[in-house]
mmCIF file of C-alpha atoms in Angstrom:
data_model
loop_
_atom_site.group_PDB
_atom_site.id
_atom_site.type_symbol
_atom_site.label_atom_id
_atom_site.label_comp_id
_atom_site.label_asym_id
_atom_site.label_seq_id
_atom_site.Cartn_x
_atom_site.Cartn_y
_atom_site.Cartn_z
ATOM 1 C CA UNK A 24 0.000 0.000 0.000
ATOM 2 C CA UNK A 25 1.262 3.531 -0.687
ATOM 3 C CA UNK A 26 0.535 4.567 2.905
ATOM 4 C CA UNK A 27 0.491 1.431 4.992
ATOM 5 C CA UNK A 28 -0.344 3.085 8.275
ATOM 6 C CA UNK A 29 -2.898 5.581 6.964
ATOM 7 C CA UNK A 30 -1.260 8.499 8.772
ATOM 8 C CA UNK A 31 -2.774 11.020 6.364
ATOM 9 C CA UNK A 32 -6.265 9.625 6.918
ATOM 10 C CA UNK A 33 -5.736 9.757 10.676
ATOM 11 C CA UNK A 34 -4.751 13.408 10.451
ATOM 12 C CA UNK A 35 -7.809 14.178 8.326
ATOM 13 C CA UNK A 36 -10.065 12.479 10.876
ATOM 14 C CA UNK A 37 -8.470 14.452 13.709
ATOM 15 C CA UNK A 38 -8.948 17.723 11.829
ATOM 16 C CA UNK A 39 -12.585 16.881 11.091
ATOM 17 C CA UNK A 40 -13.163 16.035 14.745
ATOM 18 C CA UNK A 41 -11.583 19.339 15.782
ATOM 19 C CA UNK A 42 -13.851 21.206 13.361
ATOM 20 C CA UNK A 43 -16.910 19.379 14.724
ATOM 21 C CA UNK A 44 -16.050 20.338 18.303
ATOM 22 C CA UNK A 45 -15.493 23.960 17.304
ATOM 23 C CA UNK A 46 -18.854 24.043 15.489
ATOM 24 C CA UNK A 47 -20.603 22.479 18.482
ATOM 25 C CA UNK A 48 -19.223 25.162 20.795
ATOM 26 C CA UNK A 49 -21.497 27.830 19.275
ATOM 27 C CA UNK A 50 -24.505 28.334 21.504
ATOM 28 C CA UNK A 51 -23.038 26.231 24.309
ATOM 29 C CA UNK A 52 -22.766 27.552 27.881
ATOM 30 C CA UNK A 53 -19.474 29.212 28.693
ATOM 31 C CA UNK A 54 -18.014 26.283 30.723
ATOM 32 C CA UNK A 55 -18.961 23.771 28.029
ATOM 33 C CA UNK A 56 -17.686 26.045 25.254
ATOM 34 C CA UNK A 57 -14.308 26.268 26.980
ATOM 35 C CA UNK A 58 -14.062 22.474 27.154
ATOM 36 C CA UNK A 59 -15.089 22.121 23.514
ATOM 37 C CA UNK A 60 -12.483 24.632 22.376
ATOM 38 C CA UNK A 61 -9.825 22.928 24.490
ATOM 39 C CA UNK A 62 -10.705 19.615 22.849
ATOM 40 C CA UNK A 63 -10.673 21.172 19.380
ATOM 41 C CA UNK A 64 -7.302 22.813 19.989
ATOM 42 C CA UNK A 65 -5.883 19.555 21.354
ATOM 43 C CA UNK A 66 -7.037 17.586 18.303
ATOM 44 C CA UNK A 67 -5.703 20.274 15.965
ATOM 45 C CA UNK A 68 -2.348 20.285 17.740
ATOM 46 C CA UNK A 69 -2.179 16.497 17.629
ATOM 47 C CA UNK A 70 -2.974 16.395 13.918
ATOM 48 C CA UNK A 71 -0.470 19.053 12.907
ATOM 49 C CA UNK A 72 2.469 18.713 15.291
ATOM 50 C CA UNK A 73 2.479 15.180 16.653
ATOM 51 C CA UNK A 74 5.369 13.046 15.397
ATOM 52 C CA UNK A 75 3.931 9.764 14.132
ATOM 53 C CA UNK A 76 7.125 7.780 14.637
ATOM 54 C CA UNK A 77 6.098 5.244 17.218
ATOM 55 C CA UNK A 78 3.176 3.115 16.291
ATOM 56 C CA UNK A 79 1.982 3.031 19.863
ATOM 57 C CA UNK A 80 2.853 5.459 22.608
ATOM 58 C CA UNK A 81 3.236 4.295 26.189
ATOM 59 C CA UNK A 82 2.102 7.696 27.439
ATOM 60 C CA UNK A 83 -1.432 7.556 28.859
ATOM 61 C CA UNK A 84 -1.908 11.326 29.106
ATOM 62 C CA UNK A 85 -4.024 11.475 25.949
ATOM 63 C CA UNK A 86 -6.446 8.878 27.346
ATOM 64 C CA UNK A 87 -6.732 10.679 30.675
ATOM 65 C CA UNK A 88 -7.269 14.001 28.906
ATOM 66 C CA UNK A 89 -10.075 12.459 26.860
ATOM 67 C CA UNK A 90 -11.762 11.119 29.998
ATOM 68 C CA UNK A 91 -11.470 14.443 31.815
ATOM 69 C CA UNK A 92 -12.787 16.441 28.863
ATOM 70 C CA UNK A 93 -15.754 14.118 28.453
ATOM 71 C CA UNK A 94 -16.582 14.296 32.155
ATOM 72 C CA UNK A 95 -16.270 18.066 32.139
ATOM 73 C CA UNK A 96 -18.583 18.425 29.137
ATOM 74 C CA UNK A 97 -21.273 16.280 30.725
ATOM 75 C CA UNK A 98 -20.919 18.007 34.093
ATOM 76 C CA UNK A 99 -21.049 21.489 32.528
ATOM 77 C CA UNK A 100 -24.349 20.889 30.703
ATOM 78 C CA UNK A 101 -25.898 17.446 31.361
ATOM 79 C CA UNK A 102 -29.142 18.353 29.592
ATOM 80 C CA UNK A 103 -27.257 19.438 26.449
ATOM 81 C CA UNK A 104 -24.414 16.919 26.400
ATOM 82 C CA UNK A 105 -26.163 13.935 27.952
ATOM 83 C CA UNK A 106 -25.925 12.067 24.662
ATOM 84 C CA UNK A 107 -22.152 11.929 25.153
ATOM 85 C CA UNK A 108 -22.662 9.304 27.845
ATOM 86 C CA UNK A 109 -22.755 6.716 25.041
ATOM 87 C CA UNK A 110 -19.141 7.541 24.196
ATOM 88 C CA UNK A 111 -18.101 5.478 27.204
ATOM 89 C CA UNK A 112 -19.249 2.317 25.445
ATOM 90 C CA UNK A 113 -16.857 3.167 22.604
ATOM 91 C CA UNK A 114 -14.022 3.647 25.092
ATOM 92 C CA UNK A 115 -14.429 0.068 26.263
ATOM 93 C CA UNK A 116 -13.729 -1.142 22.723
ATOM 94 C CA UNK A 117 -10.133 0.065 23.017
ATOM 95 C CA UNK A 118 -7.398 -2.251 24.321
ATOM 96 C CA UNK A 119 -6.490 -0.847 27.710
ATOM 97 C CA UNK A 120 -4.694 -1.578 30.930
ATOM 98 C CA UNK A 121 -6.464 -2.289 34.207
ATOM 99 C CA UNK A 122 -5.768 1.245 35.359
ATOM 100 C CA UNK A 123 -7.435 2.761 32.301
ATOM 101 C CA UNK A 124 -10.318 0.290 32.619
ATOM 102 C CA UNK A 125 -10.846 1.493 36.187
ATOM 103 C CA UNK A 126 -10.819 5.134 35.072
ATOM 104 C CA UNK A 127 -13.325 4.386 32.321
ATOM 105 C CA UNK A 128 -15.675 2.546 34.689
ATOM 106 C CA UNK A 129 -15.534 5.396 37.203
ATOM 107 C CA UNK A 130 -15.998 7.972 34.457
ATOM 108 C CA UNK A 131 -19.011 6.146 33.036
ATOM 109 C CA UNK A 132 -20.558 5.854 36.513
ATOM 110 C CA UNK A 133 -20.056 9.542 37.305
ATOM 111 C CA UNK A 134 -21.422 10.533 33.894
ATOM 112 C CA UNK A 135 -24.525 8.426 34.422
ATOM 113 C CA UNK A 136 -25.138 10.028 37.813
ATOM 114 C CA UNK A 137 -24.845 13.503 36.293
ATOM 115 C CA UNK A 138 -27.276 12.660 33.498
ATOM 116 C CA UNK A 139 -29.625 10.794 35.853
ATOM 117 C CA UNK A 140 -30.028 13.900 38.019
ATOM 118 C CA UNK A 141 -31.479 15.735 35.015
ATOM 119 C CA UNK A 142 -33.781 12.942 33.760
ATOM 120 C CA UNK A 143 -36.732 10.994 35.187
ATOM 121 C CA UNK A 144 -35.850 7.940 37.251
ATOM 122 C CA UNK A 145 -37.339 5.455 34.772
ATOM 123 C CA UNK A 146 -35.267 6.860 31.915
ATOM 124 C CA UNK A 147 -32.173 6.963 34.107
ATOM 125 C CA UNK A 148 -32.543 3.279 35.008
ATOM 126 C CA UNK A 149 -33.103 2.351 31.364
ATOM 127 C CA UNK A 150 -30.015 4.370 30.438
ATOM 128 C CA UNK A 151 -27.985 2.571 33.102
ATOM 129 C CA UNK A 152 -29.112 -0.835 31.850
ATOM 130 C CA UNK A 153 -28.428 -0.048 28.191
ATOM 131 C CA UNK A 154 -25.084 1.595 28.899
ATOM 132 C CA UNK A 155 -24.000 -1.295 31.110
ATOM 133 C CA UNK A 156 -24.915 -3.914 28.505
ATOM 134 C CA UNK A 157 -23.209 -2.028 25.676
ATOM 135 C CA UNK A 158 -20.094 -1.450 27.767
ATOM 136 C CA UNK A 159 -19.869 -5.125 28.716
ATOM 137 C CA UNK A 160 -20.301 -6.185 25.087
ATOM 138 C CA UNK A 161 -17.672 -3.681 23.973
ATOM 139 C CA UNK A 162 -15.193 -4.839 26.594
ATOM 140 C CA UNK A 163 -15.831 -8.498 25.766
ATOM 141 C CA UNK A 164 -15.211 -7.764 22.095
ATOM 142 C CA UNK A 165 -11.955 -5.967 22.871
ATOM 143 C CA UNK A 166 -10.751 -8.891 24.989
ATOM 144 C CA UNK A 167 -11.704 -11.321 22.235
ATOM 145 C CA UNK A 168 -9.719 -9.368 19.655
ATOM 146 C CA UNK A 169 -6.695 -9.191 21.938
ATOM 147 C CA UNK A 170 -6.799 -12.869 22.898
ATOM 148 C CA UNK A 171 -7.507 -14.277 19.434
ATOM 149 C CA UNK A 172 -5.725 -11.863 17.134
ATOM 150 C CA UNK A 173 -3.773 -9.453 19.280
ATOM 151 C CA UNK A 174 -0.598 -11.452 19.789
ATOM 152 C CA UNK A 175 -0.087 -12.445 16.161
ATOM 153 C CA UNK A 176 -1.032 -8.988 14.894
ATOM 154 C CA UNK A 177 1.399 -7.251 17.245
ATOM 155 C CA UNK A 178 4.163 -9.602 16.114
ATOM 156 C CA UNK A 179 3.625 -8.653 12.461
ATOM 157 C CA UNK A 180 3.478 -4.918 12.994
ATOM 158 C CA UNK A 181 6.402 -2.653 12.315
ATOM 159 C CA UNK A 182 7.320 -0.750 15.439
ATOM 160 C CA UNK A 183 8.059 2.439 13.489
ATOM 161 C CA UNK A 184 5.972 3.140 10.372
ATOM 162 C CA UNK A 185 8.018 3.106 7.198
ATOM 163 C CA UNK A 186 11.099 1.466 8.734
ATOM 164 C CA UNK A 187 12.149 -2.181 8.941
ATOM 165 C CA UNK A 188 11.938 -2.272 12.734
ATOM 166 C CA UNK A 189 10.176 -5.356 14.071
ATOM 167 C CA UNK A 190 9.444 -6.964 17.449
ATOM 168 C CA UNK A 191 11.692 -9.705 18.775
ATOM 169 C CA UNK A 192 9.266 -12.474 17.846
ATOM 170 C CA UNK A 193 9.740 -11.661 14.171
ATOM 171 C CA UNK A 194 13.484 -12.282 14.492
ATOM 172 C CA UNK A 195 12.875 -15.875 15.576
ATOM 173 C CA UNK A 196 10.802 -16.487 12.451
ATOM 174 C CA UNK A 197 13.306 -14.754 10.179
ATOM 175 C CA UNK A 198 16.383 -16.589 11.466
ATOM 176 C CA UNK A 199 15.433 -19.968 10.048
ATOM 177 C CA UNK A 200 14.442 -18.484 6.695
ATOM 178 C CA UNK A 201 17.655 -16.474 6.386
ATOM 179 C CA UNK A 202 19.782 -19.469 7.382
ATOM 180 C CA UNK A 203 18.271 -21.483 4.545
ATOM 181 C CA UNK A 204 18.647 -18.628 2.067
ATOM 182 C CA UNK A 205 22.274 -17.983 3.070
ATOM 183 C CA UNK A 206 23.166 -21.614 2.386
ATOM 184 C CA UNK A 207 21.238 -21.708 -0.877
ATOM 185 C CA UNK A 208 22.649 -18.449 -2.260
ATOM 186 C CA UNK A 209 26.113 -18.855 -0.697
ATOM 187 C CA UNK A 210 26.047 -15.529 1.129
ATOM 188 C CA UNK A 211 27.230 -14.530 4.593
ATOM 189 C CA UNK A 212 24.504 -13.722 7.135
ATOM 190 C CA UNK A 213 24.966 -12.475 10.681
ATOM 191 C CA UNK A 214 22.983 -11.150 13.604
ATOM 192 C CA UNK A 215 24.520 -8.092 15.222
ATOM 193 C CA UNK A 216 23.354 -7.440 18.779
ATOM 194 C CA UNK A 217 23.444 -3.834 19.948
ATOM 195 C CA UNK A 218 23.204 -2.891 23.624
ATOM 196 C CA UNK A 219 22.264 0.744 24.219
ATOM 197 C CA UNK A 220 20.922 2.892 27.005
ATOM 198 C CA UNK A 221 17.156 2.887 27.302
ATOM 199 C CA UNK A 222 16.733 6.511 26.298
ATOM 200 C CA UNK A 223 18.831 5.872 23.158
ATOM 201 C CA UNK A 224 16.904 2.814 21.971
ATOM 202 C CA UNK A 225 14.532 4.400 19.469
ATOM 203 C CA UNK A 226 17.035 6.873 18.034
ATOM 204 C CA UNK A 227 19.582 4.070 17.537
ATOM 205 C CA UNK A 228 16.903 1.862 15.996
ATOM 206 C CA UNK A 229 16.017 4.548 13.464
ATOM 207 C CA UNK A 230 19.678 5.109 12.663
ATOM 208 C CA UNK A 231 20.273 1.405 12.090
ATOM 209 C CA UNK A 232 17.208 1.167 9.856
ATOM 210 C CA UNK A 233 18.486 4.064 7.766
ATOM 211 C CA UNK A 234 21.949 2.496 7.436
ATOM 212 C CA UNK A 235 20.796 -0.993 6.443
ATOM 213 C CA UNK A 236 19.433 -2.255 3.141
ATOM 214 C CA UNK A 237 15.740 -2.627 2.383
ATOM 215 C CA UNK A 238 16.026 -6.434 2.518
ATOM 216 C CA UNK A 239 17.581 -6.332 6.005
ATOM 217 C CA UNK A 240 15.727 -5.812 9.267
ATOM 218 C CA UNK A 241 16.238 -4.396 12.743
ATOM 219 C CA UNK A 242 14.571 -5.946 15.784
ATOM 220 C CA UNK A 243 13.830 -4.668 19.273
ATOM 221 C CA UNK A 244 14.858 -7.417 21.692
ATOM 222 C CA UNK A 245 14.052 -5.547 24.898
ATOM 223 C CA UNK A 246 14.166 -2.068 26.365
ATOM 224 C CA UNK A 247 17.914 -1.718 25.864
ATOM 225 C CA UNK A 248 18.868 -4.200 23.123
ATOM 226 C CA UNK A 249 18.492 -4.276 19.359
ATOM 227 C CA UNK A 250 19.361 -6.917 16.793
ATOM 228 C CA UNK A 251 20.262 -6.377 13.145
ATOM 229 C CA UNK A 252 20.064 -9.127 10.539
ATOM 230 C CA UNK A 253 22.860 -8.429 8.044
ATOM 231 C CA UNK A 254 23.507 -10.047 4.659
ATOM 232 C CA UNK A 255 26.754 -9.728 2.678
ATOM 233 C CA UNK A 256 28.573 -11.556 -0.077
ATOM 234 C CA UNK A 257 31.535 -12.575 2.118
ATOM 235 C CA UNK A 258 32.892 -12.172 5.686
ATOM 236 C CA UNK A 259 35.278 -9.393 4.645
ATOM 237 C CA UNK A 260 32.472 -7.148 3.430
ATOM 238 C CA UNK A 261 30.493 -8.042 6.531
ATOM 239 C CA UNK A 262 33.332 -6.917 8.784
ATOM 240 C CA UNK A 263 33.468 -3.532 7.052
ATOM 241 C CA UNK A 264 29.715 -3.110 7.383
ATOM 242 C CA UNK A 265 29.801 -3.952 11.078
ATOM 243 C CA UNK A 266 32.486 -1.360 11.662
ATOM 244 C CA UNK A 267 30.484 1.292 9.812
ATOM 245 C CA UNK A 268 27.335 0.511 11.765
ATOM 246 C CA UNK A 269 29.145 0.505 15.105
ATOM 247 C CA UNK A 270 30.884 3.793 14.348
ATOM 248 C CA UNK A 271 27.513 5.419 13.613
ATOM 249 C CA UNK A 272 26.191 4.568 17.084
ATOM 250 C CA UNK A 273 26.892 6.391 20.375
ATOM 251 C CA UNK A 274 30.322 5.773 21.882
ATOM 252 C CA UNK A 275 29.028 3.863 24.904
ATOM 253 C CA UNK A 276 27.164 1.339 22.733
ATOM 254 C CA UNK A 277 28.237 -2.318 22.924
ATOM 255 C CA UNK A 278 27.957 -4.265 19.676
ATOM 256 C CA UNK A 279 28.364 -8.011 19.245
ATOM 257 C CA UNK A 280 27.703 -10.420 16.413
ATOM 258 C CA UNK A 281 27.215 -14.060 15.605
ATOM 259 C CA UNK A 282 27.080 -15.716 12.183
ATOM 260 C CA UNK A 283 23.892 -17.577 11.323
ATOM 261 C CA UNK A 284 25.980 -20.566 10.278
ATOM 262 C CA UNK A 285 27.121 -20.890 13.906
ATOM 263 C CA UNK A 286 23.655 -20.987 15.426
ATOM 264 C CA UNK A 287 23.195 -24.676 14.720
ATOM 265 C CA UNK A 288 19.913 -26.518 14.431
ATOM 266 C CA UNK A 289 18.813 -26.116 18.058
ATOM 267 C CA UNK A 290 15.773 -23.902 18.663
ATOM 268 C CA UNK A 291 16.823 -20.296 19.189
ATOM 269 C CA UNK A 292 15.158 -18.027 21.738
ATOM 270 C CA UNK A 293 15.532 -14.359 22.512
ATOM 271 C CA UNK A 294 17.205 -15.209 25.800
ATOM 272 C CA UNK A 295 19.781 -17.380 24.070
ATOM 273 C CA UNK A 296 20.736 -14.454 21.858
ATOM 274 C CA UNK A 297 20.793 -11.767 24.519
ATOM 275 C CA UNK A 298 22.379 -13.864 27.259
ATOM 276 C CA UNK A 299 24.842 -15.730 24.992
ATOM 277 C CA UNK A 300 23.494 -19.142 25.848
ATOM 278 C CA UNK A 301 25.683 -22.210 25.295
ATOM 279 C CA UNK A 302 23.196 -23.234 22.614
ATOM 280 C CA UNK A 303 25.068 -20.839 20.303
ATOM 281 C CA UNK A 304 28.669 -19.714 20.157
ATOM 282 C CA UNK A 305 29.367 -16.653 22.259
ATOM 283 C CA UNK A 306 29.090 -13.540 20.081
ATOM 284 C CA UNK A 307 32.413 -11.844 19.442
ATOM 285 C CA UNK A 308 32.977 -8.178 20.155
ATOM 286 C CA UNK A 309 32.800 -6.172 16.941
ATOM 287 C CA UNK A 310 33.478 -2.749 18.381
ATOM 288 C CA UNK A 311 34.716 -1.360 21.629
#
């Protein structure tokens, strides 16, 4: 696909959502209008300035901000924004941690109380029943997607859009294929293991992706280790490439390597690569 991760479409959706919030602010009470304009500005800022490098951010501030804005809108004008209570059911469709699930449950409960105070009791009870059922169905669907498809999908996803950076599980699948291809095509294949500081991981990963060929891949082993699958015509060329890659990394980076021909036929795990298990020959230092 020309744009595999649909970043442009995501930006368009964010801009449309910002425009919708701005339009909705007209005629709203002052407290609600402030919240709507804050939400519109936030979406506009996200669409125009956010760096879409990481496919998934570990920062939960955007989720908390969404919850707080939604609560504020409902609290500011329950009779006008009561329909927003159904947004909570959509929130439960998102994969989320237990902490975020707790926040969403509390937010939905508080929102229902605010709306219930402005509606007859019979309608409030019906709203509670419908919202509870929809939220449970949404959460069950999200758990089903994570349990059935989530693991395999995450393993296939690039960690940085547009770059050959993959999770560690992909390396285990690629090793066997590259071993067979190296023997068949009589080429030299190696895995270079790079140990960096945690705050340097993503910048080093991007640098390695930019310095490797399109048919080679970089893998994130853990929070401070990367692996690079390198292919060359002979060991001499491979040695030169290793030196170039190591010299492009920060000075305190430790780089090691092991040839695929030395891995043997025993099953390889991430731990055996990172901890230099006896199942494979100990990787040799390729740069100081």
